[in-house]
XYZ file of C-alpha atoms in Angstrom:
234
model
C -58.366 -13.167 -34.094
C -55.581 -10.573 -35.354
C -54.199 -8.421 -32.712
C -55.683 -4.982 -32.911
C -53.824 -2.124 -33.641
C -53.260 0.359 -30.725
C -54.269 3.875 -31.776
C -51.748 6.284 -32.213
C -50.307 8.356 -29.450
C -50.715 12.128 -29.861
C -46.854 13.788 -30.167
C -44.653 14.359 -27.228
C -45.054 17.894 -26.701
C -42.799 20.135 -24.307
C -43.539 21.316 -21.044
C -45.078 24.841 -21.384
C -43.042 27.529 -19.551
C -46.187 29.740 -18.019
C -44.088 32.575 -17.024
C -47.495 34.319 -14.280
C -49.211 31.400 -12.538
C -51.136 33.172 -9.399
C -51.984 30.452 -6.250
C -54.035 31.517 -3.554
C -54.674 29.604 -0.246
C -58.050 29.467 0.765
C -59.076 28.746 4.666
C -62.554 28.534 6.174
C -61.518 28.615 10.524
C -65.060 27.864 11.788
C -67.312 25.322 10.295
C -70.421 27.674 10.221
C -68.792 29.348 7.645
C -69.326 27.148 5.336
C -72.295 28.668 3.253
C -74.508 25.312 1.405
C -75.250 24.580 -2.319
C -77.624 24.371 -4.742
C -78.398 20.871 -4.925
C -78.332 19.462 -8.555
C -80.517 17.885 -10.256
C -78.741 14.432 -10.758
C -78.312 12.204 -7.579
C -74.717 12.083 -5.910
C -73.367 9.819 -2.990
C -70.119 10.200 -1.549
C -68.006 7.557 -0.659
C -64.885 6.387 1.805
C -62.287 4.507 -0.415
C -61.600 2.039 2.836
C -59.195 0.343 0.781
C -56.431 2.634 -0.148
C -55.475 1.998 -3.933
C -52.731 3.806 -5.547
C -53.708 2.597 -9.103
C -57.395 3.995 -8.329
C -56.320 7.294 -6.766
C -53.445 7.679 -9.721
C -56.609 6.840 -12.240
C -58.369 9.748 -10.369
C -55.818 12.055 -10.668
C -55.661 12.017 -14.312
C -59.766 11.538 -14.976
C -60.416 14.661 -13.325
C -57.297 16.480 -13.272
C -55.549 16.513 -16.735
C -57.724 19.042 -17.912
C -57.199 21.228 -15.708
C -53.456 20.714 -15.713
C -52.667 18.305 -13.227
C -49.413 17.443 -13.853
C -47.740 17.670 -9.737
C -47.525 14.491 -9.473
C -46.474 13.007 -12.741
C -42.997 12.432 -11.639
C -44.604 9.765 -8.567
C -43.567 6.187 -8.648
C -46.150 3.453 -7.905
C -44.308 3.370 -4.924
C -44.715 6.862 -4.271
C -48.733 6.647 -4.381
C -48.745 4.078 -2.573
C -47.126 5.052 0.247
C -49.133 8.602 0.187
C -52.647 6.741 -0.028
C -51.824 4.112 2.743
C -51.212 7.069 5.439
C -53.854 6.815 8.072
C -53.978 10.430 7.441
C -55.379 10.712 4.626
C -58.739 10.242 3.364
C -60.296 9.680 -0.100
C -63.576 9.832 -0.864
C -65.714 8.922 -4.641
C -68.469 10.611 -6.238
C -71.486 8.800 -7.716
C -73.645 9.925 -9.791
C -76.272 8.044 -12.627
C -74.318 4.941 -11.265
C -71.039 6.939 -12.861
C -68.177 7.648 -11.512
C -68.782 11.252 -11.098
C -65.462 12.836 -9.310
C -63.888 12.633 -5.934
C -61.747 14.078 -3.532
C -58.934 13.695 -1.257
C -58.063 15.068 2.613
C -55.182 15.003 4.762
C -55.393 15.461 8.820
C -52.812 17.367 9.652
C -50.866 18.911 12.693
C -52.290 21.763 14.991
C -55.515 21.019 13.966
C -55.322 21.737 9.485
C -57.241 19.875 7.545
C -55.899 20.342 4.268
C -58.152 19.521 0.586
C -55.392 18.547 -1.762
C -57.848 17.485 -4.596
C -61.515 17.780 -5.403
C -63.113 17.044 -8.889
C -65.502 16.588 -11.228
C -65.214 13.499 -14.414
C -65.413 15.931 -17.669
C -69.108 13.977 -18.051
C -70.384 16.031 -15.071
C -68.663 19.353 -15.374
C -70.950 22.443 -16.038
C -74.077 20.449 -14.160
C -74.539 22.169 -11.130
C -72.926 19.792 -9.388
C -69.041 21.875 -8.704
C -70.349 23.570 -5.982
C -72.879 20.862 -3.965
C -69.030 18.903 -4.447
C -67.253 21.079 -2.912
C -70.136 21.447 0.314
C -69.548 17.692 1.084
C -66.296 17.523 0.849
C -66.375 20.406 3.275
C -68.665 18.855 5.415
C -66.386 15.555 5.707
C -63.448 17.704 6.502
C -64.758 19.039 9.681
C -65.848 15.698 10.315
C -62.083 14.735 10.718
C -61.155 12.175 13.964
C -64.928 11.216 13.931
C -66.115 9.731 10.174
C -61.980 9.926 9.371
C -58.992 9.587 10.466
C -59.507 8.168 14.408
C -56.821 9.776 16.935
C -56.013 13.137 15.269
C -57.820 15.541 17.118
C -61.024 17.583 15.420
C -60.092 20.110 12.530
C -59.613 23.574 13.450
C -58.970 25.044 10.284
C -60.076 24.166 6.744
C -57.297 24.805 3.805
C -57.449 24.203 0.301
C -54.967 25.699 -2.733
C -55.709 26.664 -5.825
C -54.465 28.277 -8.963
C -55.175 30.343 -12.278
C -54.490 27.191 -14.060
C -57.477 25.621 -12.213
C -60.990 25.537 -13.398
C -62.331 29.296 -14.190
C -64.932 28.985 -11.968
C -63.067 27.381 -8.765
C -61.671 30.719 -6.754
C -65.734 31.405 -7.132
C -67.424 28.712 -6.175
C -65.054 28.055 -3.117
C -65.523 31.678 -2.051
C -69.510 31.122 -2.365
C -69.037 28.096 -0.012
C -67.164 30.464 2.593
C -63.458 30.535 1.753
C -61.082 32.984 2.313
C -58.110 33.913 0.536
C -55.690 33.914 3.328
C -52.388 33.902 0.467
C -51.728 35.185 -2.588
C -48.182 34.123 -4.568
C -47.208 34.504 -8.279
C -44.719 32.051 -9.801
C -43.702 31.187 -13.119
C -44.517 27.502 -13.759
C -43.482 24.474 -15.988
C -46.210 22.376 -16.682
C -46.033 18.975 -18.777
C -48.521 17.879 -21.519
C -51.171 16.014 -19.470
C -52.283 13.953 -22.194
C -48.894 11.944 -21.976
C -49.184 11.415 -18.603
C -47.137 8.787 -17.434
C -48.464 5.535 -15.835
C -46.714 3.897 -12.750
C -46.770 0.651 -12.051
C -45.214 -1.341 -9.079
C -43.054 -3.744 -12.400
C -43.095 -4.516 -15.631
C -46.244 -6.675 -16.479
C -44.989 -7.521 -20.466
C -42.233 -10.221 -19.534
C -44.580 -12.545 -17.209
C -46.923 -12.150 -20.118
C -44.798 -13.002 -22.601
C -43.314 -16.214 -20.737
C -46.799 -17.785 -19.870
C -48.350 -16.935 -23.450
C -50.149 -19.802 -25.044
C -48.102 -21.035 -28.046
C -49.715 -21.276 -31.402
C -53.027 -23.803 -31.203
C -53.200 -24.240 -27.563
C -56.157 -23.307 -25.094
C -55.819 -19.924 -24.172
C -58.353 -20.709 -21.397
C -56.193 -23.703 -19.858
C -54.368 -20.641 -18.718
C -57.625 -19.179 -16.452
C -56.893 -19.261 -12.939
C -59.851 -21.653 -10.931
C -61.893 -19.372 -10.126
C -62.101 -18.303 -13.902
C -62.437 -21.877 -15.305
C -65.692 -22.885 -12.965
C -67.216 -20.281 -14.505
C -65.889 -20.845 -18.224
């Protein structure tokens, strides 16, 4: 069978210099301040990732964040991602709806009782479906459950905080305010934003040499290269 022709990649685009990006640090200092959101029509489930995976976290970063210019981690290597997600003070939750990966969020237990929501968002198919407020609510509930539900030994949460900006979804700031967050600080600065369509995909090593060396010759049975488990179900 002939090899499939790979589709053309989008043309390279230089970074866009945004002259004025407003960034807000937002905080919640009491769990009683959390205001529940209406439940969406879709049933959403939330599962903490118990096996740290740099590859899954990188995929989610792209799937959820590319359309709202999450680009700050573009320079991370596979080792950087691995070191980030393997820390016991970091918690990652996967969100499912209708049997589909609908989003995720990432929490970090920080010194002094601070818990930061680093990332929270939906995959594109679930944006605009009334899921965003409930996602943030469930994320914050888990942030307040630090020490019991996750990050054992780090002590309780005394403050939940996050950062958002004018590069984020247009409804993000209002959504956080409706859930009970208050603006703690505001800064305005220029930012260089790489093209999110050409996000790098870091791997621990280049797989091509090994594939080329193991590729069977013309006429050989490709299934002969299968491992014993694959051979058993052949």
